[in-house]
Amino acid sequence: MPDWADTKISLAGQGTLVGLAVTASASGACLADVAGIRVTVRVPPTLTIGAQQNVLIARRGSVYWAIAVLTAAPAVPPPPPVDEPPPTVDRGDPAPAPKPTVTTGTLVCPPLATSTWRDGKWRTDIGSSTSADTYQGRYSGSGYGRNSGYAFYGSKPRSISGATVTKATVKLRRLTSGDYARRSPTLRLVTQSTRPSGAPTLNETTSGPALGVRGQVSPSEITFELPTSWGQALADGTRGGLAITVASDDPYIRLAGRDSWSAAWTLTLYWRRSS
């Protein structure tokens, strides 16, 4: 007859074992199934075992000690394929660049001098040397040459150098001389910013406003808008003054200078600057 004791599973000599907790740990012990055999397992105070948890057990003689609770390893995502870069994190569109600060302003520039040039010299018979009225053309029947009137603005327009001029205006008033009909002076830009001893240098040209004689035909006074490029040239310092002049005798026109009207030839520059 065979000895059925030979078929009994022995736990002797197995060292570290794995068992399934039958009961939760309490009072420092729990029951566990180890290879089909139910044993009492001592549980250290620092370890808590729940029922149906896998327990790592160390056997020392006839005593079984719980070492740790076995849990499944966390899932680890597979690495990206070698030929593909790792995914990037979309953090949205970058913030827009801050808008520049825009400063605007208005610069009023009365002329330093208003004068009329005729016959190779500055006229002294029509007012003070730097505040006289400004004439254009030749008076009919006179033995004198053609007149050219000037206004010089000094350095003030250059105080906004570097700014962008958006508009430029000048104040003009027509006084008695010549006929009373509305006539248009021819405006020119002048290089010099102060009155020179000789004839000033004339540059760009544009047609001025049609003005009647003050007190006779309207309008006789106007704030005339100049080409914006003229205002920019005055602000940049490449030009320094304005003039009225024609190559022929007509139209003969007299515009007020500083002696006749305090606002005569006042230049206004409208500007903006970004920073």
PDB file of C-alpha atoms in Angstrom:
ATOM      1  CA  MET A   1       0.000   0.000   0.000  1.00  0.00           C
ATOM      2  CA  PRO A   2       1.370   3.477  -0.865  1.00  0.00           C
ATOM      3  CA  ASP A   3       1.991   6.020   1.910  1.00  0.00           C
ATOM      4  CA  TRP A   4      -0.319   8.966   1.147  1.00  0.00           C
ATOM      5  CA  ALA A   5       1.911  11.174   3.263  1.00  0.00           C
ATOM      6  CA  ASP A   6       4.343  11.104   0.397  1.00  0.00           C
ATOM      7  CA  THR A   7       1.868  13.164  -1.678  1.00  0.00           C
ATOM      8  CA  LYS A   8       1.463  15.962   0.888  1.00  0.00           C
ATOM      9  CA  ILE A   9       3.033  19.224  -0.120  1.00  0.00           C
ATOM     10  CA  SER A  10       5.767  20.305   2.275  1.00  0.00           C
ATOM     11  CA  LEU A  11       6.704  23.953   2.749  1.00  0.00           C
ATOM     12  CA  ALA A  12      10.014  23.155   4.385  1.00  0.00           C
ATOM     13  CA  GLY A  13      13.090  24.651   2.747  1.00  0.00           C
ATOM     14  CA  GLN A  14      11.192  26.874   0.325  1.00  0.00           C
ATOM     15  CA  GLY A  15      12.533  30.154   1.862  1.00  0.00           C
ATOM     16  CA  THR A  16      10.464  32.955   0.363  1.00  0.00           C
ATOM     17  CA  LEU A  17       6.886  32.052  -0.602  1.00  0.00           C
ATOM     18  CA  VAL A  18       3.884  33.716  -2.237  1.00  0.00           C
ATOM     19  CA  GLY A  19       0.479  33.259  -0.674  1.00  0.00           C
ATOM     20  CA  LEU A  20      -3.068  34.526  -1.086  1.00  0.00           C
ATOM     21  CA  ALA A  21      -4.513  36.228   1.980  1.00  0.00           C
ATOM     22  CA  VAL A  22      -7.743  34.554   3.068  1.00  0.00           C
ATOM     23  CA  THR A  23      -8.448  37.121   5.753  1.00  0.00           C
ATOM     24  CA  ALA A  24      -7.382  40.704   6.303  1.00  0.00           C
ATOM     25  CA  SER A  25      -4.647  41.260   8.805  1.00  0.00           C
ATOM     26  CA  ALA A  26      -5.783  41.809  12.387  1.00  0.00           C
ATOM     27  CA  SER A  27      -3.965  41.662  15.736  1.00  0.00           C
ATOM     28  CA  GLY A  28      -0.692  41.109  13.886  1.00  0.00           C
ATOM     29  CA  ALA A  29      -1.752  38.042  11.825  1.00  0.00           C
ATOM     30  CA  CYS A  30      -3.868  36.774   8.934  1.00  0.00           C
ATOM     31  CA  LEU A  31      -4.692  33.446   7.259  1.00  0.00           C
ATOM     32  CA  ALA A  32      -3.184  32.739   3.843  1.00  0.00           C
ATOM     33  CA  ASP A  33      -3.198  29.906   1.319  1.00  0.00           C
ATOM     34  CA  VAL A  34       0.306  28.872   0.310  1.00  0.00           C
ATOM     35  CA  ALA A  35       0.482  26.212  -2.395  1.00  0.00           C
ATOM     36  CA  GLY A  36      -2.954  24.957  -1.287  1.00  0.00           C
ATOM     37  CA  ILE A  37      -2.068  24.849   2.416  1.00  0.00           C
ATOM     38  CA  ARG A  38      -3.693  27.330   4.807  1.00  0.00           C
ATOM     39  CA  VAL A  39      -1.243  28.778   7.251  1.00  0.00           C
ATOM     40  CA  THR A  40      -1.183  31.507   9.841  1.00  0.00           C
ATOM     41  CA  VAL A  41       1.020  34.399   8.776  1.00  0.00           C
ATOM     42  CA  ARG A  42       2.363  36.965  11.187  1.00  0.00           C
ATOM     43  CA  VAL A  43       2.035  40.563   9.975  1.00  0.00           C
ATOM     44  CA  PRO A  44       4.379  43.357  11.136  1.00  0.00           C
ATOM     45  CA  PRO A  45       2.667  46.488  12.535  1.00  0.00           C
ATOM     46  CA  THR A  46       3.868  48.538   9.557  1.00  0.00           C
ATOM     47  CA  LEU A  47       2.077  46.295   7.018  1.00  0.00           C
ATOM     48  CA  THR A  48      -1.641  46.113   6.281  1.00  0.00           C
ATOM     49  CA  ILE A  49      -3.006  43.154   4.310  1.00  0.00           C
ATOM     50  CA  GLY A  50      -6.443  42.935   2.790  1.00  0.00           C
ATOM     51  CA  ALA A  51      -8.318  39.743   1.926  1.00  0.00           C
ATOM     52  CA  GLN A  52      -7.566  38.286  -1.509  1.00  0.00           C
ATOM     53  CA  GLN A  53      -4.258  40.169  -1.783  1.00  0.00           C
ATOM     54  CA  ASN A  54      -1.104  38.372  -2.853  1.00  0.00           C
ATOM     55  CA  VAL A  55       1.449  38.389  -0.039  1.00  0.00           C
ATOM     56  CA  LEU A  56       5.180  37.796  -0.128  1.00  0.00           C
ATOM     57  CA  ILE A  57       6.020  35.476   2.815  1.00  0.00           C
ATOM     58  CA  ALA A  58       9.311  34.492   4.443  1.00  0.00           C
ATOM     59  CA  ARG A  59       9.462  31.286   6.484  1.00  0.00           C
ATOM     60  CA  ARG A  60      11.747  31.105   9.487  1.00  0.00           C
ATOM     61  CA  GLY A  61      11.508  27.670  11.064  1.00  0.00           C
ATOM     62  CA  SER A  62       7.843  26.999  11.663  1.00  0.00           C
ATOM     63  CA  VAL A  63       6.861  30.677  11.611  1.00  0.00           C
ATOM     64  CA  TYR A  64       5.572  32.480   8.498  1.00  0.00           C
ATOM     65  CA  TRP A  65       6.182  36.246   8.220  1.00  0.00           C
ATOM     66  CA  ALA A  66       4.462  38.576   5.756  1.00  0.00           C
ATOM     67  CA  ILE A  67       7.071  40.738   4.027  1.00  0.00           C
ATOM     68  CA  ALA A  68       5.062  42.742   1.526  1.00  0.00           C
ATOM     69  CA  VAL A  69       1.815  42.959  -0.391  1.00  0.00           C
ATOM     70  CA  LEU A  70       2.323  42.215  -4.058  1.00  0.00           C
ATOM     71  CA  THR A  71       0.651  44.582  -6.499  1.00  0.00           C
ATOM     72  CA  ALA A  72       0.579  44.624 -10.257  1.00  0.00           C
ATOM     73  CA  ALA A  73       3.285  46.709 -11.947  1.00  0.00           C
ATOM     74  CA  PRO A  74       2.050  50.028 -13.381  1.00  0.00           C
ATOM     75  CA  ALA A  75       1.393  50.097 -17.077  1.00  0.00           C
ATOM     76  CA  VAL A  76       4.249  51.684 -19.013  1.00  0.00           C
ATOM     77  CA  PRO A  77       3.412  53.178 -22.425  1.00  0.00           C
ATOM     78  CA  PRO A  78       5.527  51.842 -25.255  1.00  0.00           C
ATOM     79  CA  PRO A  79       8.309  54.149 -26.472  1.00  0.00           C
ATOM     80  CA  PRO A  80       7.694  56.025 -29.719  1.00  0.00           C
ATOM     81  CA  PRO A  81       9.045  54.435 -32.904  1.00  0.00           C
ATOM     82  CA  VAL A  82      12.673  55.242 -33.548  1.00  0.00           C
ATOM     83  CA  ASP A  83      11.919  57.002 -36.841  1.00  0.00           C
ATOM     84  CA  GLU A  84       9.272  59.289 -35.317  1.00  0.00           C
ATOM     85  CA  PRO A  85       9.984  62.256 -33.003  1.00  0.00           C
ATOM     86  CA  PRO A  86       8.202  62.337 -29.648  1.00  0.00           C
ATOM     87  CA  PRO A  87       4.902  64.225 -29.676  1.00  0.00           C
ATOM     88  CA  THR A  88       5.100  67.938 -28.964  1.00  0.00           C
ATOM     89  CA  VAL A  89       2.897  69.798 -26.536  1.00  0.00           C
ATOM     90  CA  ASP A  90       0.640  72.372 -28.180  1.00  0.00           C
ATOM     91  CA  ARG A  91       0.835  75.475 -26.012  1.00  0.00           C
ATOM     92  CA  GLY A  92      -1.276  77.571 -28.381  1.00  0.00           C
ATOM     93  CA  ASP A  93      -0.304  80.538 -30.500  1.00  0.00           C
ATOM     94  CA  PRO A  94       2.434  82.822 -29.153  1.00  0.00           C
ATOM     95  CA  ALA A  95       1.303  86.077 -27.601  1.00  0.00           C
ATOM     96  CA  PRO A  96       1.215  88.963 -30.111  1.00  0.00           C
ATOM     97  CA  ALA A  97       3.950  91.576 -29.955  1.00  0.00           C
ATOM     98  CA  PRO A  98       2.935  94.670 -27.982  1.00  0.00           C
ATOM     99  CA  LYS A  99       1.636  97.536 -30.078  1.00  0.00           C
ATOM    100  CA  PRO A 100       4.015 100.493 -30.423  1.00  0.00           C
ATOM    101  CA  THR A 101       3.215 103.662 -28.498  1.00  0.00           C
ATOM    102  CA  VAL A 102       2.083 106.388 -30.906  1.00  0.00           C
ATOM    103  CA  THR A 103       2.468 110.044 -29.912  1.00  0.00           C
ATOM    104  CA  THR A 104       0.810 112.817 -31.902  1.00  0.00           C
ATOM    105  CA  GLY A 105       1.112 116.570 -31.702  1.00  0.00           C
ATOM    106  CA  THR A 106       0.789 119.964 -33.387  1.00  0.00           C
ATOM    107  CA  LEU A 107       3.682 122.400 -33.844  1.00  0.00           C
ATOM    108  CA  VAL A 108       2.867 126.067 -34.583  1.00  0.00           C
ATOM    109  CA  CYS A 109       5.714 127.978 -36.228  1.00  0.00           C
ATOM    110  CA  PRO A 110       5.350 131.761 -36.743  1.00  0.00           C
ATOM    111  CA  PRO A 111       7.880 133.037 -39.265  1.00  0.00           C
ATOM    112  CA  LEU A 112      11.091 134.610 -38.025  1.00  0.00           C
ATOM    113  CA  ALA A 113      11.034 136.989 -40.980  1.00  0.00           C
ATOM    114  CA  THR A 114       8.759 138.040 -43.865  1.00  0.00           C
ATOM    115  CA  SER A 115      10.409 140.037 -46.662  1.00  0.00           C
ATOM    116  CA  THR A 116      10.220 140.818 -50.376  1.00  0.00           C
ATOM    117  CA  TRP A 117      13.138 140.538 -52.834  1.00  0.00           C
ATOM    118  CA  ARG A 118      13.241 142.817 -55.909  1.00  0.00           C
ATOM    119  CA  ASP A 119      15.936 144.088 -58.243  1.00  0.00           C
ATOM    120  CA  GLY A 120      18.711 142.134 -56.506  1.00  0.00           C
ATOM    121  CA  LYS A 121      17.988 143.326 -52.958  1.00  0.00           C
ATOM    122  CA  TRP A 122      15.519 143.191 -50.100  1.00  0.00           C
ATOM    123  CA  ARG A 123      12.886 145.905 -50.257  1.00  0.00           C
ATOM    124  CA  THR A 124      12.928 148.430 -47.404  1.00  0.00           C
ATOM    125  CA  ASP A 125      10.094 150.685 -48.608  1.00  0.00           C
ATOM    126  CA  ILE A 126       7.219 148.390 -47.566  1.00  0.00           C
ATOM    127  CA  GLY A 127       7.891 147.778 -43.884  1.00  0.00           C
ATOM    128  CA  SER A 128      10.607 146.687 -41.525  1.00  0.00           C
ATOM    129  CA  SER A 129      13.409 144.527 -42.865  1.00  0.00           C
ATOM    130  CA  THR A 130      12.085 141.296 -41.309  1.00  0.00           C
ATOM    131  CA  SER A 131       8.317 141.940 -41.027  1.00  0.00           C
ATOM    132  CA  ALA A 132       7.449 143.454 -44.410  1.00  0.00           C
ATOM    133  CA  ASP A 133       4.552 142.392 -46.621  1.00  0.00           C
ATOM    134  CA  THR A 134       5.271 139.804 -49.304  1.00  0.00           C
ATOM    135  CA  TYR A 135       4.727 140.589 -52.997  1.00  0.00           C
ATOM    136  CA  GLN A 136       4.626 138.511 -56.160  1.00  0.00           C
ATOM    137  CA  GLY A 137       4.948 139.730 -59.769  1.00  0.00           C
ATOM    138  CA  ARG A 138       5.436 143.245 -61.187  1.00  0.00           C
ATOM    139  CA  TYR A 139       3.211 146.275 -60.727  1.00  0.00           C
ATOM    140  CA  SER A 140       1.899 147.338 -64.142  1.00  0.00           C
ATOM    141  CA  GLY A 141       3.721 150.355 -65.611  1.00  0.00           C
ATOM    142  CA  SER A 142       6.434 150.510 -62.955  1.00  0.00           C
ATOM    143  CA  GLY A 143      10.073 150.645 -63.810  1.00  0.00           C
ATOM    144  CA  TYR A 144      10.959 148.084 -61.171  1.00  0.00           C
ATOM    145  CA  GLY A 145      11.613 144.377 -61.489  1.00  0.00           C
ATOM    146  CA  ARG A 146       9.506 141.426 -60.364  1.00  0.00           C
ATOM    147  CA  ASN A 147       8.828 140.811 -56.685  1.00  0.00           C
ATOM    148  CA  SER A 148       9.236 137.555 -54.764  1.00  0.00           C
ATOM    149  CA  GLY A 149       7.919 137.336 -51.195  1.00  0.00           C
ATOM    150  CA  TYR A 150       9.512 135.080 -48.535  1.00  0.00           C
ATOM    151  CA  ALA A 151       8.814 133.677 -45.072  1.00  0.00           C
ATOM    152  CA  PHE A 152      11.602 132.022 -43.044  1.00  0.00           C
ATOM    153  CA  TYR A 153      10.957 129.701 -40.071  1.00  0.00           C
ATOM    154  CA  GLY A 154      14.319 129.298 -38.345  1.00  0.00           C
ATOM    155  CA  SER A 155      15.004 126.087 -36.422  1.00  0.00           C
ATOM    156  CA  LYS A 156      11.578 125.532 -34.812  1.00  0.00           C
ATOM    157  CA  PRO A 157      10.209 123.093 -37.434  1.00  0.00           C
ATOM    158  CA  ARG A 158      13.290 120.916 -36.848  1.00  0.00           C
ATOM    159  CA  SER A 159      12.297 120.460 -33.177  1.00  0.00           C
ATOM    160  CA  ILE A 160      10.134 117.504 -34.330  1.00  0.00           C
ATOM    161  CA  SER A 161      12.871 115.988 -36.490  1.00  0.00           C
ATOM    162  CA  GLY A 162      12.325 112.231 -36.798  1.00  0.00           C
ATOM    163  CA  ALA A 163       8.532 112.511 -36.536  1.00  0.00           C
ATOM    164  CA  THR A 164       6.181 111.818 -39.440  1.00  0.00           C
ATOM    165  CA  VAL A 165       4.318 114.924 -40.613  1.00  0.00           C
ATOM    166  CA  THR A 166       0.685 114.073 -41.398  1.00  0.00           C
ATOM    167  CA  LYS A 167      -0.503 117.552 -42.409  1.00  0.00           C
ATOM    168  CA  ALA A 168       0.932 121.042 -42.951  1.00  0.00           C
ATOM    169  CA  THR A 169      -0.931 124.359 -43.219  1.00  0.00           C
ATOM    170  CA  VAL A 170      -0.047 128.051 -43.636  1.00  0.00           C
ATOM    171  CA  LYS A 171      -2.126 131.196 -42.930  1.00  0.00           C
ATOM    172  CA  LEU A 172      -2.344 133.684 -45.819  1.00  0.00           C
ATOM    173  CA  ARG A 173      -4.147 137.035 -46.209  1.00  0.00           C
ATOM    174  CA  ARG A 174      -4.318 139.124 -49.402  1.00  0.00           C
ATOM    175  CA  LEU A 175      -4.070 142.909 -49.113  1.00  0.00           C
ATOM    176  CA  THR A 176      -4.776 145.761 -51.559  1.00  0.00           C
ATOM    177  CA  SER A 177      -2.501 145.770 -54.645  1.00  0.00           C
ATOM    178  CA  GLY A 178      -3.208 144.888 -58.232  1.00  0.00           C
ATOM    179  CA  ASP A 179      -6.808 144.139 -59.236  1.00  0.00           C
ATOM    180  CA  TYR A 180      -9.521 142.960 -56.879  1.00  0.00           C
ATOM    181  CA  ALA A 181     -10.299 139.668 -58.648  1.00  0.00           C
ATOM    182  CA  ARG A 182      -9.435 136.403 -56.989  1.00  0.00           C
ATOM    183  CA  ARG A 183      -5.849 135.481 -57.883  1.00  0.00           C
ATOM    184  CA  SER A 184      -3.651 132.529 -56.939  1.00  0.00           C
ATOM    185  CA  PRO A 185      -0.037 133.006 -55.862  1.00  0.00           C
ATOM    186  CA  THR A 186       2.559 130.438 -56.838  1.00  0.00           C
ATOM    187  CA  LEU A 187       4.084 128.901 -53.709  1.00  0.00           C
ATOM    188  CA  ARG A 188       7.673 127.633 -53.529  1.00  0.00           C
ATOM    189  CA  LEU A 189       9.775 125.855 -50.929  1.00  0.00           C
ATOM    190  CA  VAL A 190      12.967 127.680 -49.938  1.00  0.00           C
ATOM    191  CA  THR A 191      16.252 126.132 -48.794  1.00  0.00           C
ATOM    192  CA  GLN A 192      17.246 128.802 -46.263  1.00  0.00           C
ATOM    193  CA  SER A 193      15.648 128.924 -42.792  1.00  0.00           C
ATOM    194  CA  THR A 194      16.776 132.526 -42.101  1.00  0.00           C
ATOM    195  CA  ARG A 195      16.898 135.510 -44.441  1.00  0.00           C
ATOM    196  CA  PRO A 196      20.195 135.477 -46.377  1.00  0.00           C
ATOM    197  CA  SER A 197      21.959 138.559 -47.647  1.00  0.00           C
ATOM    198  CA  GLY A 198      21.448 137.477 -51.258  1.00  0.00           C
ATOM    199  CA  ALA A 199      18.601 135.848 -53.153  1.00  0.00           C
ATOM    200  CA  PRO A 200      17.224 132.689 -51.474  1.00  0.00           C
ATOM    201  CA  THR A 201      17.257 129.305 -53.211  1.00  0.00           C
ATOM    202  CA  LEU A 202      13.879 128.292 -54.660  1.00  0.00           C
ATOM    203  CA  ASN A 203      12.808 124.635 -54.907  1.00  0.00           C
ATOM    204  CA  GLU A 204       9.492 122.766 -55.175  1.00  0.00           C
ATOM    205  CA  THR A 205       6.387 124.574 -56.453  1.00  0.00           C
ATOM    206  CA  THR A 206       2.617 124.337 -56.050  1.00  0.00           C
ATOM    207  CA  SER A 207      -0.371 126.529 -56.883  1.00  0.00           C
ATOM    208  CA  GLY A 208      -1.676 128.528 -53.928  1.00  0.00           C
ATOM    209  CA  PRO A 209      -5.268 129.430 -53.040  1.00  0.00           C
ATOM    210  CA  ALA A 210      -7.390 131.863 -55.046  1.00  0.00           C
ATOM    211  CA  LEU A 211      -7.772 134.984 -52.878  1.00  0.00           C
ATOM    212  CA  GLY A 212      -9.541 138.314 -53.393  1.00  0.00           C
ATOM    213  CA  VAL A 213      -8.424 141.647 -51.964  1.00  0.00           C
ATOM    214  CA  ARG A 214      -9.360 142.021 -48.300  1.00  0.00           C
ATOM    215  CA  GLY A 215     -12.567 144.037 -47.893  1.00  0.00           C
ATOM    216  CA  GLN A 216     -13.414 143.758 -51.585  1.00  0.00           C
ATOM    217  CA  VAL A 217     -13.664 140.116 -52.699  1.00  0.00           C
ATOM    218  CA  SER A 218     -13.960 137.001 -50.539  1.00  0.00           C
ATOM    219  CA  PRO A 219     -12.198 134.988 -49.475  1.00  0.00           C
ATOM    220  CA  SER A 220      -9.189 137.171 -48.746  1.00  0.00           C
ATOM    221  CA  GLU A 221      -7.868 135.060 -45.874  1.00  0.00           C
ATOM    222  CA  ILE A 222      -7.300 131.313 -45.651  1.00  0.00           C
ATOM    223  CA  THR A 223      -5.536 128.528 -43.775  1.00  0.00           C
ATOM    224  CA  PHE A 224      -4.088 126.770 -46.783  1.00  0.00           C
ATOM    225  CA  GLU A 225      -3.075 123.096 -46.714  1.00  0.00           C
ATOM    226  CA  LEU A 226       0.400 122.532 -48.128  1.00  0.00           C
ATOM    227  CA  PRO A 227       1.622 119.251 -49.627  1.00  0.00           C
ATOM    228  CA  THR A 228       2.447 116.893 -46.759  1.00  0.00           C
ATOM    229  CA  SER A 229       5.912 116.334 -48.244  1.00  0.00           C
ATOM    230  CA  TRP A 230       6.608 120.062 -47.802  1.00  0.00           C
ATOM    231  CA  GLY A 231       5.839 119.830 -44.089  1.00  0.00           C
ATOM    232  CA  GLN A 232       8.118 116.799 -43.817  1.00  0.00           C
ATOM    233  CA  ALA A 233      10.948 118.640 -45.576  1.00  0.00           C
ATOM    234  CA  LEU A 234      10.611 121.601 -43.184  1.00  0.00           C
ATOM    235  CA  ALA A 235      10.601 119.252 -40.156  1.00  0.00           C
ATOM    236  CA  ASP A 236      13.599 117.315 -41.482  1.00  0.00           C
ATOM    237  CA  GLY A 237      15.542 120.537 -42.093  1.00  0.00           C
ATOM    238  CA  THR A 238      16.111 120.032 -45.822  1.00  0.00           C
ATOM    239  CA  ARG A 239      13.946 123.129 -46.434  1.00  0.00           C
ATOM    240  CA  GLY A 240      13.640 126.250 -44.295  1.00  0.00           C
ATOM    241  CA  GLY A 241      11.028 128.624 -45.715  1.00  0.00           C
ATOM    242  CA  LEU A 242       8.212 129.430 -48.152  1.00  0.00           C
ATOM    243  CA  ALA A 243       7.922 131.927 -50.998  1.00  0.00           C
ATOM    244  CA  ILE A 244       5.509 133.391 -53.564  1.00  0.00           C
ATOM    245  CA  THR A 245       7.006 134.116 -56.982  1.00  0.00           C
ATOM    246  CA  VAL A 246       6.221 133.915 -60.721  1.00  0.00           C
ATOM    247  CA  ALA A 247       8.406 133.977 -63.799  1.00  0.00           C
ATOM    248  CA  SER A 248       6.042 136.481 -65.504  1.00  0.00           C
ATOM    249  CA  ASP A 249       4.698 139.822 -64.314  1.00  0.00           C
ATOM    250  CA  ASP A 250       1.223 138.554 -63.414  1.00  0.00           C
ATOM    251  CA  PRO A 251      -0.612 137.961 -61.243  1.00  0.00           C
ATOM    252  CA  TYR A 252       0.591 140.861 -59.139  1.00  0.00           C
ATOM    253  CA  ILE A 253      -0.319 139.972 -55.542  1.00  0.00           C
ATOM    254  CA  ARG A 254       0.422 141.364 -52.083  1.00  0.00           C
ATOM    255  CA  LEU A 255       0.131 139.036 -49.078  1.00  0.00           C
ATOM    256  CA  ALA A 256       0.301 140.332 -45.526  1.00  0.00           C
ATOM    257  CA  GLY A 257       3.586 140.158 -43.631  1.00  0.00           C
ATOM    258  CA  ARG A 258       4.062 140.190 -39.877  1.00  0.00           C
ATOM    259  CA  ASP A 259       3.720 144.008 -39.683  1.00  0.00           C
ATOM    260  CA  SER A 260       0.254 143.906 -41.266  1.00  0.00           C
ATOM    261  CA  TRP A 261      -1.096 140.746 -39.606  1.00  0.00           C
ATOM    262  CA  SER A 262       0.389 138.917 -36.625  1.00  0.00           C
ATOM    263  CA  ALA A 263      -0.769 135.512 -37.930  1.00  0.00           C
ATOM    264  CA  ALA A 264       0.696 136.087 -41.413  1.00  0.00           C
ATOM    265  CA  TRP A 265       2.526 133.077 -42.857  1.00  0.00           C
ATOM    266  CA  THR A 266       2.120 131.046 -39.642  1.00  0.00           C
ATOM    267  CA  LEU A 267       3.052 127.441 -40.380  1.00  0.00           C
ATOM    268  CA  THR A 268       1.379 124.546 -38.505  1.00  0.00           C
ATOM    269  CA  LEU A 269       2.770 120.996 -38.626  1.00  0.00           C
ATOM    270  CA  TYR A 270       0.684 118.024 -37.497  1.00  0.00           C
ATOM    271  CA  TRP A 271       2.858 115.045 -36.622  1.00  0.00           C
ATOM    272  CA  ARG A 272       3.039 111.562 -35.097  1.00  0.00           C
ATOM    273  CA  ARG A 273       5.873 109.473 -33.673  1.00  0.00           C
ATOM    274  CA  SER A 274       6.006 105.729 -32.792  1.00  0.00           C
ATOM    275  CA  SER A 275       8.163 104.293 -30.020  1.00  0.00           C
TER     276      SER A 275
END
